[in-house]
Structure formats: structure tokens, C-alpha cells
Coordinates of C-alpha atoms and ligand atoms in Angstrom, one line a residue:
M1 CA 155.6 72.8 85.5
I2 CA 155.3 69.2 86.4
K3 CA 157.6 67.4 88.8
E4 CA 159.6 64.5 87.4
V5 CA 161.5 61.8 89.2
Q6 CA 165.0 62.9 89.9
Q7 CA 166.2 59.9 91.8
T8 CA 164.9 56.7 93.3
T9 CA 166.2 54.6 96.2
R10 CA 165.0 51.5 98.1
G11 CA 166.9 52.6 101.2
T12 CA 169.4 50.9 103.5
S13 CA 168.7 48.4 106.3
V14 CA 169.8 49.9 109.6
S15 CA 169.2 49.3 113.3
G16 CA 167.7 52.2 115.3
G17 CA 167.0 52.9 118.9
A18 CA 167.8 49.9 121.1
G19 CA 167.7 47.6 118.1
V20 CA 164.7 48.3 115.9
K21 CA 164.9 47.1 112.3
I22 CA 164.5 50.0 110.0
I23 CA 164.8 50.9 106.4
R24 CA 166.5 54.3 106.1
L25 CA 165.4 56.1 103.0
I26 CA 166.8 59.6 103.5
G27 CA 169.9 60.1 105.7
T28 CA 172.1 57.5 104.1
S29 CA 175.2 57.7 101.9
K30 CA 172.9 57.2 98.8
T31 CA 170.5 60.0 99.8
P32 CA 172.1 62.0 102.6
L33 CA 169.7 64.9 102.7
L34 CA 166.7 66.3 101.0
D35 CA 166.7 69.8 102.6
P36 CA 164.8 70.3 104.9
F37 CA 164.2 66.5 105.3
L38 CA 167.1 65.1 107.3
M39 CA 166.0 61.6 107.7
L40 CA 163.2 59.2 106.7
D41 CA 162.9 55.8 108.3
Y42 CA 160.3 53.2 107.5
F43 CA 159.7 50.4 110.0
G44 CA 157.5 47.5 109.2
S45 CA 157.5 44.0 110.7
E46 CA 155.2 41.3 112.1
N47 CA 158.1 39.9 114.1
P48 CA 158.3 41.5 117.6
N49 CA 162.0 40.9 117.7
D50 CA 162.4 43.6 115.1
Y51 CA 160.7 46.3 117.1
I52 CA 160.2 45.3 120.8
A53 CA 163.4 47.0 122.0
G54 CA 161.9 50.4 120.9
F55 CA 163.6 53.8 121.3
P56 CA 164.4 54.3 125.0
E57 CA 165.1 57.7 126.5
H58 CA 167.2 59.9 124.2
P59 CA 167.6 63.6 123.4
H60 CA 167.0 65.8 120.4
R61 CA 167.9 69.4 119.6
G62 CA 167.6 71.7 116.6
F63 CA 164.9 70.0 114.4
E64 CA 161.5 68.4 114.4
T65 CA 160.4 64.7 114.2
M66 CA 157.2 63.3 112.9
T67 CA 156.0 59.8 113.6
Y68 CA 153.2 58.4 111.5
M69 CA 151.8 55.0 112.3
L70 CA 150.3 52.7 109.7
S71 CA 149.7 49.8 112.1
G72 CA 150.6 49.0 115.7
Y73 CA 150.9 51.0 118.9
M74 CA 153.8 53.1 120.3
R75 CA 154.0 55.1 123.5
H76 CA 155.7 58.5 123.6
E77 CA 156.8 60.1 126.8
D78 CA 159.0 63.2 127.2
N79 CA 160.6 65.5 129.8
Q80 CA 158.2 68.3 129.0
G81 CA 155.3 66.4 130.4
N82 CA 153.9 65.1 127.1
L83 CA 152.5 61.6 127.1
G84 CA 150.9 60.1 124.0
L85 CA 149.8 56.7 122.6
L86 CA 150.3 56.5 118.9
K87 CA 147.7 54.3 117.3
P88 CA 147.2 53.2 113.6
G89 CA 146.7 56.2 111.5
G90 CA 147.8 58.6 114.2
V91 CA 150.5 61.2 114.0
Q92 CA 152.9 62.8 116.4
W93 CA 154.8 66.0 115.4
M94 CA 157.5 67.0 117.9
T95 CA 159.4 70.3 117.6
A96 CA 162.6 69.5 119.6
G97 CA 163.8 73.1 119.5
K98 CA 166.4 73.8 122.2
G99 CA 166.0 70.3 123.6
I100 CA 163.7 67.5 124.5
V101 CA 164.4 64.1 126.0
H102 CA 161.9 61.4 125.0
S103 CA 161.2 57.7 124.6
E104 CA 159.2 55.9 122.0
M105 CA 158.4 52.4 123.1
P106 CA 156.1 49.8 121.5
E107 CA 152.8 49.3 123.4
Q108 CA 152.4 45.7 122.1
V109 CA 154.3 42.4 122.3
S110 CA 153.0 40.8 119.1
G111 CA 151.4 41.7 115.8
E112 CA 152.4 44.1 113.1
M113 CA 154.1 47.4 113.7
R114 CA 154.4 49.7 110.6
G115 CA 155.1 53.4 110.2
F116 CA 157.4 56.2 109.4
Q117 CA 159.6 58.6 111.2
L118 CA 160.6 61.8 109.4
W119 CA 163.1 64.4 110.6
I120 CA 162.6 67.9 109.5
N121 CA 165.2 70.6 110.0
L122 CA 164.6 73.9 111.7
P123 CA 166.0 77.2 110.4
S124 CA 168.8 78.7 112.6
Y125 CA 166.4 81.3 114.2
A126 CA 164.2 78.5 115.6
K127 CA 166.8 75.9 116.6
M128 CA 166.8 77.1 120.2
S129 CA 163.0 77.8 120.4
S130 CA 160.9 76.1 123.1
P131 CA 160.0 72.5 122.4
S132 CA 156.4 71.7 121.5
Y133 CA 154.4 68.6 120.7
Q134 CA 151.3 67.9 118.5
D135 CA 149.5 64.6 118.7
Y136 CA 146.5 63.6 116.6
E137 CA 144.7 60.3 116.5
S138 CA 143.5 58.9 113.2
E139 CA 140.0 60.2 113.7
A140 CA 141.3 63.8 114.0
V141 CA 143.1 63.7 110.6
P142 CA 140.8 64.7 107.7
V143 CA 140.3 62.3 104.8
E144 CA 139.3 63.7 101.4
K145 CA 137.1 61.1 99.7
L146 CA 136.9 61.2 95.9
S147 CA 134.0 59.8 93.8
D148 CA 136.0 56.7 92.6
G149 CA 136.9 55.6 96.1
S150 CA 140.3 57.3 96.2
Q151 CA 141.2 58.9 99.6
I152 CA 143.7 61.5 100.7
K153 CA 144.5 61.7 104.4
V154 CA 146.0 65.1 105.1
I155 CA 148.4 65.3 108.1
V156 CA 149.8 68.7 107.2
G157 CA 149.3 71.0 104.2
R158 CA 146.3 71.5 102.0
T159 CA 145.0 69.5 99.0
N160 CA 143.9 71.3 95.7
N161 CA 140.3 70.6 96.8
G162 CA 140.9 72.5 100.1
T163 CA 141.2 69.7 102.7
S164 CA 143.7 70.8 105.3
G165 CA 145.7 68.8 107.9
P166 CA 145.6 69.5 111.6
V167 CA 149.4 69.8 112.2
T168 CA 150.6 73.4 112.2
N169 CA 154.1 74.5 111.2
Q170 CA 155.3 77.9 110.1
F171 CA 159.0 77.1 109.6
V172 CA 159.1 75.1 106.3
H173 CA 155.4 75.1 105.4
P174 CA 155.4 71.3 104.9
L175 CA 152.9 69.0 103.2
F176 CA 152.5 65.4 104.3
M177 CA 149.7 63.2 103.0
D178 CA 148.8 59.5 102.9
V179 CA 147.2 58.9 99.5
N180 CA 145.2 55.9 98.5
L181 CA 144.3 56.0 94.8
S182 CA 141.9 53.7 92.9
A183 CA 143.4 51.9 89.9
G184 CA 144.3 54.4 87.1
H185 CA 143.3 57.5 89.1
L186 CA 145.2 60.7 88.0
W187 CA 146.1 62.9 91.0
I188 CA 147.3 66.4 90.9
Q189 CA 148.7 68.4 93.9
T190 CA 150.1 71.9 93.7
V191 CA 153.1 72.8 95.9
N192 CA 155.5 75.7 96.3
P193 CA 157.8 75.6 93.2
L194 CA 160.8 76.0 95.4
D195 CA 159.8 72.9 97.5
N196 CA 161.8 69.7 97.8
S197 CA 159.4 66.7 97.6
F198 CA 159.4 62.9 97.8
I199 CA 157.0 60.1 97.4
Y200 CA 157.3 56.6 99.1
I201 CA 155.2 53.8 97.7
I202 CA 153.4 51.7 100.4
D203 CA 151.3 49.5 98.1
G204 CA 151.0 49.1 94.3
S205 CA 152.6 51.3 91.8
I206 CA 152.3 54.8 90.3
Y207 CA 153.5 56.6 87.2
I208 CA 155.0 60.0 88.0
G209 CA 155.2 63.1 85.9
E210 CA 154.9 63.7 82.2
Q211 CA 157.7 61.1 81.7
Q212 CA 155.4 58.5 83.4
K213 CA 158.2 57.1 85.4
E214 CA 156.9 53.9 87.2
V215 CA 157.7 53.5 90.9
I216 CA 156.6 50.5 92.9
Q217 CA 156.1 49.4 96.4
G218 CA 159.2 50.1 98.5
D219 CA 160.6 52.8 96.2
L220 CA 161.3 56.3 97.4
A221 CA 161.2 58.8 94.6
I222 CA 162.8 62.2 95.0
L223 CA 161.1 64.7 92.7
T224 CA 162.5 67.7 90.7
Q225 CA 161.6 71.2 91.7
A226 CA 158.3 72.4 90.0
D227 CA 154.9 73.6 91.2
T228 CA 152.8 70.5 90.3
I229 CA 152.9 66.9 91.4
S230 CA 151.0 64.9 88.7
L231 CA 150.8 61.1 88.9
Q232 CA 148.6 58.2 88.0
A233 CA 147.9 55.0 89.9
G234 CA 148.9 51.8 88.1
S235 CA 146.5 48.9 87.2
K236 CA 145.8 48.2 90.9
A237 CA 144.8 50.5 93.8
S238 CA 148.0 52.1 95.1
R239 CA 149.0 53.8 98.3
F240 CA 151.9 56.2 99.0
I241 CA 153.0 59.0 101.2
V242 CA 153.9 62.3 99.7
A243 CA 156.0 65.1 101.5
S244 CA 157.0 68.5 100.3
A245 CA 158.6 71.5 102.1
L246 CA 160.8 74.6 101.5
P247 CA 164.5 73.9 101.8
I248 CA 166.3 75.9 104.5
K249 CA 169.6 76.3 102.7
E250 CA 171.8 76.8 105.8
P251 CA 174.9 74.9 106.8
I252 CA 174.3 71.7 108.8
A253 CA 176.4 70.4 111.6
R254 CA 174.8 67.1 112.8
H255 CA 175.7 64.2 115.1
G256 CA 173.3 61.6 116.2
P257 CA 170.2 63.3 117.8
F258 CA 171.5 66.9 117.4
V259 CA 171.3 69.0 114.2
M260 CA 172.8 72.5 114.4
N261 CA 174.4 75.0 112.0
T262 CA 178.0 75.0 113.3
Q263 CA 180.4 72.6 115.0
D264 CA 180.5 74.9 118.1
E265 CA 176.7 74.7 118.5
L266 CA 177.0 70.9 118.2
I267 CA 179.6 70.8 121.0
Q268 CA 177.4 73.1 123.1
A269 CA 174.4 70.7 122.5
F270 CA 176.4 67.7 123.9
E271 CA 177.6 69.8 126.8
D272 CA 174.1 71.2 127.7
F273 CA 172.7 67.6 127.5
R274 CA 175.4 66.3 129.8
K275 CA 174.8 69.0 132.3
G276 CA 171.1 68.2 132.3
H277 CA 170.0 71.5 130.7
F278 CA 167.5 69.9 128.3
Ligands
FE2_301 FE1 163.4 60.4 119.1

């Protein structure tokens, strides 16, 4: 079965961190949740005023965050001793687990900064696990090159041709790829039929599914559940990110940087953070 477009959105402008201009695509009133994806933010600006304030020290508990940079430089530092400089094409996957305190600050004062942050929920049994951190520079992320010039950069998951990404995750078995297709290229990717999946168009346009629904730059398309993503680039070369993962199907109690299963666990998270237990 082929996935079709279930819903599209162009997101909502919000301010994140200490005042970073963001387009929130998942985690808004229009698209509150795509289990296990709790939030998807896109940031993209050439104006330093839009990003320079960054994301100073703040906590997380109960989920994972992935930051993927298209352009620009961002420094990550956390209280578990991890230090990383995110460069264009680089990825940082952080499993907050029982608690992490980190900052994500721009390492530039001018020029373009563009990228994504995705929040992925953890199942209840893993919410209080030890925090961990995976950091890969662009060169460490495999790119599958096809004969017509199309390229698939695989951050996590495996393409139908067998190219695998470096990030490991055993919780929701995610797939996250940055796909560049030549004009008219037909691309097929198999996923778990129970996965929830989305596509965000960075450049150009694509036609999704048997219904050939056209989505264009800036559109987020949420797909129906089926085992095959089938899409075709439009009349120009087109670039998009695609993500897919198994839903967790558990109750969610969330507030700000904490995502738990119950209200009591949420209160506990605030208390533990206040007492310096992270
Ligand atoms: Fe954060």
C-alpha cells in the first residue's frame, strides 16, 4: 500500500529559546502531535537578529531531540560533559532520558542559519533512562548517489538500496533522510506499515502517492499509514526531509521541556530540576 497525503500545513511562526524566530510545523494547535513526533521546528534566516539569542541553558526530560543543520554553526554544551559544534549537514541526536541540561547557541554573528529541530517521544520504560548524545558531522553521514544525480543523505534508518544512517535508536526505530531528487525522479522508500510519517519540502515541489498530491517548498505533509512512500519530483530538482517512526500510543503529560506520561511525573520533573537532580 502507498502512503497518501493526509494533511498539509505551513506551520506557525513562534519564538523559541531566548528569541529565535522559528516556524513550528508539529506541536501547534493545527498539528499538535504526530506520535511519536512531539515537535518539529524549522529555523531559517540570514538576519542574525532572528537567531543570535540562541537557546541558553535549559532542561529536558522524557524524550529525545534531534537537530539537523542545513547551514550555519551552532554550539551544544550539556551537563553530562558533551560538547559539540554543529556544522552544515551535521546532526545531533540527544536522548534526554531522566534529565539533561543543555544550551544550543549560534557560533556565528552573521550569515545564514538554517535547520530543523525534531522532538521524538520516549516510551514510558525509557523516560527515566540515562541521557545519551550522538553527534555526527556531515562527512560521517552516508549519501546514496543515484545515476541521475539524485542523492539521499541517511541520518537514521535504511534506504531500499541498503544505505544506513549512523544514528542508533531502538525505541521507535526512526527513519530520517534528507533527499535531493533530480527533476521528475520517482523515489520509493519502504517503511513499517504502522509508522507515522511526514515530509517537509525544502526546495522545489514533489507529487506524493498514487493521488499525486503536489506539495511545494515550505509545506509539511503528514502521510497516511501504509508500508510504501512513493513520490516524484516536479519539473525542477527538489529537496525534502522525510521522517517516519512507530507511534508509542501512550498517554502524554507535557509542559515546556518535560514530556512524561502522567501529571504526577510532570510535577516530579519540575521538582527534580528545581532540586538540581538533573
Ligand atoms: Fe534543548
